[in-house]
Coordinates of C-alpha atoms in Angstrom, one line a residue:
M1 CA 0.1 -28.3 -11.2
E2 CA 2.8 -30.6 -10.0
V3 CA 5.1 -29.3 -12.5
L4 CA 4.4 -25.9 -11.2
H5 CA 5.1 -27.0 -8.2
K6 CA 8.6 -28.5 -8.7
F7 CA 9.4 -25.6 -11.1
R8 CA 8.7 -23.2 -8.5
A9 CA 11.2 -25.0 -5.4
L10 CA 13.7 -25.4 -8.4
L11 CA 13.4 -21.4 -8.3
V12 CA 14.5 -21.3 -4.7
E13 CA 16.8 -23.6 -4.4
N14 CA 18.8 -21.9 -7.6
T15 CA 18.6 -18.7 -6.2
D16 CA 22.4 -18.1 -5.3
K17 CA 22.9 -19.5 -9.3
L18 CA 20.5 -17.7 -11.0
A19 CA 21.2 -14.0 -9.1
Y20 CA 24.9 -15.0 -10.3
T21 CA 24.0 -15.2 -13.5
I22 CA 21.7 -12.3 -13.8
G23 CA 24.5 -10.3 -12.1
E24 CA 26.8 -11.4 -14.7
E25 CA 25.2 -10.9 -18.0
N26 CA 22.9 -7.9 -16.9
G27 CA 25.6 -6.0 -14.3
K28 CA 23.0 -5.6 -11.4
T29 CA 23.6 -6.2 -7.8
I30 CA 23.5 -9.9 -6.6
S31 CA 21.2 -8.3 -3.8
D32 CA 18.9 -7.4 -6.6
A33 CA 19.1 -10.0 -8.8
K34 CA 17.8 -11.8 -5.4
G35 CA 14.7 -9.6 -5.3
E36 CA 13.7 -10.2 -9.4
I37 CA 13.9 -14.2 -8.5
S38 CA 11.7 -13.3 -5.8
R39 CA 9.1 -11.8 -7.6
A40 CA 9.6 -14.3 -10.1
I41 CA 8.2 -16.6 -7.5
E42 CA 5.8 -14.8 -6.9
S43 CA 4.3 -15.2 -10.3
V44 CA 4.7 -18.6 -9.8
D45 CA 2.6 -18.5 -7.1
F46 CA -0.4 -16.9 -9.1
A47 CA -0.5 -19.3 -11.7
L48 CA -0.8 -22.4 -9.3
G49 CA -4.0 -20.8 -8.9
A50 CA -4.4 -21.4 -12.5
P51 CA -7.5 -24.5 -12.2
H52 CA -9.5 -21.9 -10.0
L53 CA -8.9 -18.9 -12.2
L54 CA -10.0 -21.5 -15.6
K55 CA -13.3 -21.8 -13.8
G56 CA -16.1 -20.3 -15.8
E57 CA -19.1 -18.9 -15.6
H58 CA -22.6 -21.4 -14.9
S59 CA -26.2 -19.9 -15.3
V60 CA -29.0 -22.9 -14.8
N61 CA -32.2 -22.7 -16.7
V62 CA -32.0 -19.3 -18.0
G63 CA -34.8 -19.9 -20.6
G64 CA -36.5 -22.9 -21.9
E65 CA -34.4 -25.5 -19.9
I66 CA -31.4 -24.3 -21.7
N67 CA -28.2 -23.9 -19.2
S68 CA -25.5 -21.5 -20.3
Y69 CA -21.6 -21.9 -19.2
S70 CA -18.2 -21.0 -20.3
M71 CA -14.7 -22.4 -20.4
H72 CA -11.7 -21.0 -20.7
K73 CA -9.2 -22.4 -23.6
P74 CA -5.8 -22.2 -24.6
L75 CA -4.6 -20.5 -27.8
G76 CA -1.7 -22.7 -28.6
V77 CA 2.0 -21.6 -29.1
V78 CA 2.6 -18.1 -27.7
T79 CA 5.8 -16.3 -27.7
C80 CA 7.6 -14.3 -24.6
I81 CA 9.9 -11.3 -26.0
A82 CA 11.8 -10.3 -22.9
P83 CA 14.4 -7.6 -22.1
F84 CA 17.4 -7.4 -21.1
N85 CA 16.8 -5.7 -17.4
F86 CA 14.6 -9.0 -15.9
P87 CA 16.4 -12.0 -17.3
V88 CA 14.6 -14.2 -15.1
M89 CA 11.4 -11.8 -13.7
V90 CA 10.0 -10.9 -16.9
P91 CA 10.0 -14.1 -18.8
V92 CA 8.7 -16.0 -15.9
A93 CA 6.0 -14.0 -14.9
M94 CA 4.8 -13.5 -18.9
S95 CA 5.2 -17.4 -19.0
T96 CA 4.4 -19.7 -16.2
M97 CA 0.5 -18.9 -16.4
A98 CA 0.7 -19.1 -20.2
V99 CA 2.0 -23.0 -19.4
A100 CA -0.2 -23.4 -16.8
V101 CA -3.6 -22.9 -18.8
G102 CA -2.0 -25.5 -21.6
N103 CA -0.1 -23.3 -24.2
A104 CA 3.4 -24.2 -25.4
M105 CA 5.9 -21.1 -24.8
I106 CA 8.5 -19.8 -27.0
L107 CA 10.7 -17.5 -25.0
K108 CA 12.8 -14.5 -26.7
P109 CA 14.9 -13.4 -24.3
S110 CA 17.4 -10.0 -25.3
E111 CA 20.5 -10.8 -26.6
K112 CA 22.3 -9.2 -24.5
V113 CA 21.7 -11.7 -21.5
P114 CA 20.3 -15.2 -23.1
F115 CA 22.2 -17.3 -19.9
S116 CA 20.0 -17.2 -17.7
A117 CA 17.3 -17.9 -20.0
H118 CA 18.7 -21.4 -20.9
I119 CA 18.8 -21.8 -16.8
L120 CA 14.8 -21.4 -16.6
S121 CA 14.6 -24.1 -19.4
E122 CA 17.0 -26.7 -17.3
L123 CA 14.9 -26.2 -14.3
W124 CA 11.5 -26.8 -16.4
A125 CA 13.0 -29.8 -17.6
E126 CA 13.8 -30.7 -13.8
A127 CA 10.5 -30.0 -13.0
G128 CA 9.1 -32.4 -15.5
L129 CA 7.8 -30.2 -18.4
P130 CA 7.5 -32.0 -21.4
A131 CA 9.7 -31.1 -23.8
G132 CA 8.6 -28.6 -26.5
V133 CA 6.1 -27.2 -23.8
W134 CA 9.1 -24.2 -23.1
N135 CA 11.5 -23.0 -25.7
V136 CA 13.7 -20.3 -26.2
V137 CA 14.7 -18.9 -29.5
N138 CA 17.9 -16.7 -29.7
G139 CA 18.7 -14.2 -31.6
D140 CA 18.0 -10.3 -32.7
K141 CA 15.5 -8.5 -34.6
E142 CA 15.3 -11.2 -37.0
A143 CA 14.5 -13.8 -34.4
V144 CA 11.7 -11.3 -33.2
D145 CA 10.2 -10.9 -37.0
A146 CA 10.5 -14.8 -37.7
L147 CA 8.1 -15.1 -34.5
L148 CA 5.5 -11.9 -35.3
T149 CA 5.0 -13.3 -38.5
N150 CA 4.6 -17.1 -38.0
E151 CA 1.0 -18.6 -38.6
D152 CA 1.6 -20.9 -35.6
V153 CA 2.1 -18.0 -33.4
M154 CA -1.4 -17.2 -31.3
A155 CA -0.4 -14.2 -29.0
V156 CA 2.8 -12.0 -28.2
S157 CA 3.9 -10.7 -24.8
F158 CA 6.6 -7.9 -25.1
V159 CA 8.4 -5.8 -23.0
G160 CA 10.7 -2.6 -24.1
S161 CA 11.1 0.9 -25.4
T162 CA 8.0 2.2 -26.7
K163 CA 9.1 2.8 -29.9
V164 CA 9.9 -1.1 -30.3
A165 CA 6.7 -1.5 -28.2
E166 CA 4.9 0.1 -31.1
A167 CA 6.6 -1.5 -33.7
I168 CA 5.9 -4.8 -32.4
Y169 CA 2.5 -4.0 -31.4
E170 CA 1.5 -3.2 -35.4
K171 CA 3.2 -5.9 -37.0
G172 CA 1.8 -8.6 -34.4
T173 CA -2.0 -7.5 -35.1
K174 CA -1.3 -7.0 -38.9
H175 CA -0.4 -10.4 -39.0
H176 CA -3.3 -11.1 -36.8
K177 CA -1.7 -12.0 -33.8
R178 CA -3.0 -11.1 -30.3
V179 CA -0.7 -8.7 -28.6
Q180 CA 0.2 -6.9 -25.6
A181 CA 3.2 -4.8 -25.9
F182 CA 4.8 -3.1 -22.5
G183 CA 6.8 0.4 -23.5
G184 CA 8.5 2.5 -21.5
G185 CA 7.6 5.3 -18.8
K186 CA 8.4 8.6 -16.9
N187 CA 7.8 7.9 -13.8
N188 CA 7.2 10.5 -11.1
M189 CA 7.7 10.9 -7.2
I190 CA 5.3 13.9 -6.1
I191 CA 6.5 15.1 -2.7
M192 CA 4.0 17.0 -0.5
P193 CA 4.7 20.5 1.8
D194 CA 3.3 17.9 4.6
A195 CA 5.5 14.6 3.9
D196 CA 8.3 13.2 5.7
I197 CA 11.6 14.7 3.7
D198 CA 13.9 11.7 5.3
T199 CA 11.4 8.9 4.2
A200 CA 10.9 10.7 0.6
V201 CA 14.7 11.6 0.1
N202 CA 15.6 7.8 1.1
S203 CA 12.7 6.2 -1.2
F204 CA 13.6 8.0 -4.4
L205 CA 17.0 7.0 -3.9
G206 CA 16.6 3.0 -4.0
A207 CA 13.5 3.8 -6.8
A208 CA 15.4 6.5 -8.9
Y209 CA 19.2 4.7 -9.1
G210 CA 18.1 1.2 -8.0
A211 CA 20.1 -1.3 -10.5
A212 CA 21.6 2.0 -12.3
S213 CA 18.0 3.2 -13.1
Q214 CA 17.7 0.6 -15.7
R215 CA 13.9 -0.3 -15.0
C216 CA 10.7 0.2 -16.7
M217 CA 9.4 1.3 -13.1
A218 CA 12.3 3.5 -12.1
I219 CA 11.3 7.0 -10.7
S220 CA 12.7 9.5 -13.3
S221 CA 11.6 12.6 -11.7
A222 CA 11.0 14.2 -7.8
I223 CA 7.9 16.7 -7.8
P224 CA 8.3 18.7 -5.2
V225 CA 5.4 21.1 -4.3
G226 CA 6.4 24.1 -3.0
E227 CA 9.7 26.1 -3.0
K228 CA 10.4 25.2 0.8
T229 CA 9.5 21.7 0.2
A230 CA 11.9 21.4 -3.0
E231 CA 15.0 23.0 -1.1
A232 CA 14.9 21.0 2.0
F233 CA 14.1 17.7 -0.3
V234 CA 16.9 18.8 -2.6
S235 CA 19.9 19.9 -0.4
K236 CA 19.0 16.1 2.0
L237 CA 18.8 14.4 -1.7
K238 CA 22.5 15.9 -2.9
E239 CA 23.9 14.5 0.2
K240 CA 22.3 11.6 -0.3
V241 CA 23.4 11.2 -3.8
E242 CA 26.8 11.9 -3.5
E243 CA 27.3 8.5 -1.0
L244 CA 26.2 6.5 -3.4
K245 CA 28.5 3.9 -4.4
I246 CA 28.9 1.8 -7.6
G247 CA 30.7 -1.4 -8.5
K248 CA 30.6 -4.8 -9.6
F249 CA 27.9 -7.1 -9.4
D250 CA 29.4 -8.9 -6.6
D251 CA 30.6 -5.9 -4.2
Q252 CA 28.5 -6.2 -1.4
D253 CA 29.2 -2.3 -0.7
A254 CA 27.7 -1.6 -3.9
D255 CA 24.0 0.5 -4.6
F256 CA 24.1 -0.4 -8.3
G257 CA 26.5 -1.5 -11.1
P258 CA 27.2 -0.5 -14.4
L259 CA 24.7 0.0 -17.5
I260 CA 24.4 -2.7 -20.3
S261 CA 26.3 -1.3 -22.5
A262 CA 28.8 1.5 -24.0
E263 CA 25.9 2.9 -26.3
A264 CA 23.6 2.8 -23.4
K265 CA 25.9 4.6 -21.1
A266 CA 26.5 7.5 -24.2
G267 CA 22.8 7.8 -24.4
V268 CA 22.4 8.9 -20.7
V269 CA 25.8 11.6 -20.6
K270 CA 24.0 12.8 -23.9
A271 CA 20.7 13.2 -22.1
I272 CA 22.7 15.1 -19.3
D273 CA 24.7 17.4 -21.6
E274 CA 21.7 18.3 -23.6
A275 CA 19.7 18.7 -20.3
I276 CA 22.3 20.8 -19.4
E277 CA 22.4 23.5 -22.3
E278 CA 19.0 23.9 -21.8
G279 CA 19.2 25.2 -18.9
A280 CA 18.9 22.7 -16.3
V281 CA 21.1 23.1 -12.9
L282 CA 23.6 20.3 -12.4
T283 CA 23.9 19.4 -8.8
V284 CA 25.2 16.1 -9.2
D285 CA 27.3 14.9 -11.9
G286 CA 28.1 11.1 -12.1
R287 CA 29.4 11.3 -15.7
N288 CA 33.7 10.7 -14.8
P289 CA 33.1 7.8 -12.4
R290 CA 36.1 6.4 -10.7
V291 CA 35.9 2.7 -10.4
E292 CA 39.2 0.9 -9.1
N293 CA 40.1 -1.9 -10.6
E294 CA 37.6 -2.2 -12.9
D295 CA 36.5 -2.2 -16.6
G296 CA 33.0 -1.6 -17.6
F297 CA 30.2 1.2 -18.6
Y298 CA 29.5 2.7 -15.5
L299 CA 28.2 6.3 -14.7
A300 CA 27.8 7.4 -11.4
P301 CA 24.3 9.1 -10.0
T302 CA 23.5 12.4 -11.6
L303 CA 21.1 14.9 -10.4
L304 CA 19.6 17.8 -12.5
D305 CA 17.5 20.4 -10.5
H306 CA 15.2 23.2 -11.9
V307 CA 14.1 21.2 -14.8
T308 CA 11.3 22.1 -16.8
P309 CA 8.5 19.9 -18.7
S310 CA 9.6 21.7 -21.8
M311 CA 13.0 20.5 -21.8
K312 CA 14.0 17.0 -23.6
I313 CA 15.3 15.5 -20.8
Y314 CA 11.9 15.1 -19.4
K315 CA 9.9 14.6 -22.3
E316 CA 12.0 11.5 -23.1
E317 CA 12.7 8.2 -21.1
V318 CA 16.4 7.9 -19.9
F319 CA 17.8 4.6 -18.9
G320 CA 20.6 5.7 -16.8
P321 CA 21.2 7.3 -13.4
A322 CA 20.1 10.5 -14.4
R323 CA 17.3 12.1 -12.0
I324 CA 15.8 15.4 -12.5
V325 CA 13.9 17.9 -9.7
V326 CA 10.9 19.4 -11.4
R327 CA 9.5 22.1 -9.1
V328 CA 5.7 23.2 -9.0
N329 CA 3.8 25.1 -6.6
T330 CA 0.6 23.3 -6.2
L331 CA -0.9 19.3 -6.5
E332 CA -3.1 20.4 -9.0
E333 CA -0.2 21.7 -10.7
A334 CA 2.0 18.2 -9.7
I335 CA -1.1 16.4 -11.3
D336 CA -1.8 18.6 -14.9
L337 CA 2.0 17.8 -15.2
V338 CA 1.5 13.8 -15.1
N339 CA -0.9 13.6 -17.3
A340 CA -0.1 15.4 -19.9
H341 CA 2.9 13.4 -21.0
E342 CA 2.9 11.2 -23.4
Y343 CA 3.8 8.0 -21.1
G344 CA 1.4 6.8 -18.6
N345 CA 3.5 3.9 -16.7
G346 CA 3.8 4.3 -13.3
V347 CA 3.5 7.6 -10.2
T348 CA 3.6 8.3 -6.3
I349 CA 2.9 10.8 -3.5
F350 CA 4.0 11.0 -0.5
T351 CA 2.2 12.4 2.1
D352 CA 0.2 12.6 5.5
S353 CA -2.8 14.1 4.0
G354 CA -5.7 11.7 3.3
K355 CA -6.8 14.3 1.4
A356 CA -4.2 15.0 -1.0
A357 CA -3.9 11.0 -1.8
R358 CA -7.5 10.8 -2.8
T359 CA -7.5 14.0 -4.5
F360 CA -4.2 12.5 -6.4
T361 CA -5.2 8.8 -7.0
D362 CA -8.5 10.3 -8.0
G363 CA -7.2 12.7 -10.9
I364 CA -4.1 10.7 -12.0
E365 CA -3.6 9.3 -15.2
V366 CA -1.3 6.7 -14.7
G367 CA -1.9 2.9 -14.6
M368 CA 0.0 2.1 -11.7
V369 CA -0.3 4.6 -8.7
G370 CA 1.2 4.7 -5.4
V371 CA 1.0 6.4 -2.0
N372 CA 4.2 6.6 0.1
V373 CA 5.3 3.6 -1.9
P374 CA 8.9 4.1 -3.7
I375 CA 7.7 2.2 -6.6
P376 CA 4.4 1.6 -7.4
I377 CA 4.5 -1.9 -9.0
P378 CA 1.7 -4.1 -8.1
V379 CA 2.0 -7.8 -6.5
G380 CA 2.0 -10.5 -9.3
Y381 CA -1.8 -11.4 -8.3
H382 CA -2.6 -7.7 -9.7
N383 CA -2.6 -6.4 -12.8
F384 CA 0.2 -4.9 -13.7
G385 CA 0.7 -2.1 -16.9
G386 CA 0.5 1.5 -17.7
W387 CA -1.8 3.8 -19.7
K388 CA -0.8 6.0 -23.1
R389 CA 2.0 5.1 -24.9
S390 CA 3.2 3.2 -21.9
R391 CA 1.5 -0.3 -23.3
F392 CA -0.2 -1.1 -26.3
G393 CA -2.6 -4.1 -27.4
E394 CA -4.7 -6.1 -25.3
G395 CA -4.5 -7.0 -20.9
Q396 CA -2.0 -6.3 -18.8
M397 CA 0.6 -8.3 -17.3
F398 CA 0.5 -10.4 -13.8
G399 CA -2.8 -10.5 -12.1
P400 CA -6.5 -12.0 -13.6
D401 CA -5.5 -10.3 -17.3
T402 CA -3.1 -12.7 -17.4
V403 CA -5.2 -15.8 -17.8
R404 CA -7.5 -13.6 -20.0
F405 CA -4.6 -12.8 -22.7
F406 CA -3.4 -16.2 -23.0
T407 CA -7.0 -18.4 -23.4
K408 CA -9.4 -17.9 -25.2
T409 CA -13.4 -18.3 -24.0
K410 CA -15.9 -20.4 -25.4
T411 CA -19.7 -20.3 -24.3
V412 CA -22.0 -23.3 -24.3
S413 CA -25.4 -23.1 -24.3
E414 CA -26.6 -26.9 -23.7
R415 CA -30.4 -28.3 -23.3
W416 CA -31.8 -31.7 -22.7
L417 CA -34.6 -32.7 -24.7
D418 CA -37.1 -35.8 -23.1
T419 CA -37.4 -38.4 -25.1
E420 CA -41.4 -37.1 -25.2
Y421 CA -40.3 -33.3 -26.2
N422 CA -41.6 -32.2 -29.6
E423 CA -41.1 -29.4 -31.1
S424 CA -44.9 -28.2 -31.9
K425 CA -43.9 -25.6 -34.6
T426 CA -40.9 -23.6 -36.1
D427 CA -40.1 -20.2 -34.2
F428 CA -38.5 -17.5 -36.7
T429 CA -38.4 -14.8 -33.7
F430 CA -34.6 -13.9 -32.3
P431 CA -34.0 -16.1 -29.5
S432 CA -34.5 -14.7 -25.7
S433 CA -34.4 -15.6 -22.1

């Protein structure tokens, strides 16, 4: 635990350096990068509780002077395949508990953001972690395939798109790995008629457009209930969206930065164009932004209204600042709409009604649920993960599931015989208490 304590202190001490590196290679603003690092530190805080979490169960005298107890053992070599959008938070969240419970970790960072991972390696070494316990392998699909097929790798944890998550799950399990693969999402915010519209609008702005919408938990769709709610929400949201500023990562006035690549930008523009062709109403157009003295893959925030569930932009995850409004008449219609989607990552509702909130939380079929919170991502000591095609494989990230995923359980049934003990006969019946 001494190494973990030192690693945590070094993360705090090097926050500015890490944030600047994240900004340089990912494009997110410095303030957003610092928020990511704060979440990473939260994961270390949870991992510091590993000695308590590793305690097994113990039952005394379960039968015939027999005691039963369990213990959690490390798997051995495990790997984390991390995405570009969280170069520090995801590697730290996945790897810290893996190391704390006794495994050796191989991190394969996204080839788009390799430098943050190397800083983390330096911090682990400075903290005193023995050489070979935390390792970094750079590369693309070839490196991933090597890890998935290597017989020494016992478990694989992945975060990325649903298409890749499913492929990694299938290949990893084929080669007898324990796999958890977190995919994409189409996260919704339901706005009830009794909600405070200003609060809902401000919450949607940050949750939907922060980090240029390159978050697996970014809010993709606003679902206002009732036409009056929709008109009030869209009217105020349009004004706020038009005021958002894009810029370089170290521009303190910028709300968010560029997209990660030219391909990413082209994909978002294509999604906007197709939505307009299908009948969506372009309320705010961000396809041709003006950014002074800056080259980069910039897109200004775009807002599309009157989107229907049959449109491609509603069905598919759009990893960029093109957000949509889907209008419904009732809460039940909103819940059915969310439940029918193939993704089940996150959803939130804004309401002042306890009854509506309870109906929503009980009836929604999504892994991470919020009530009057912008992004329903849990804190580091609760489990994180979606349902349906947003997650493949075993367990969830963060929380107690992390311990279960990176360990295997051994159960011992134990009896100490007295010197005078003598079994008078052989028993062929199945043992019971």
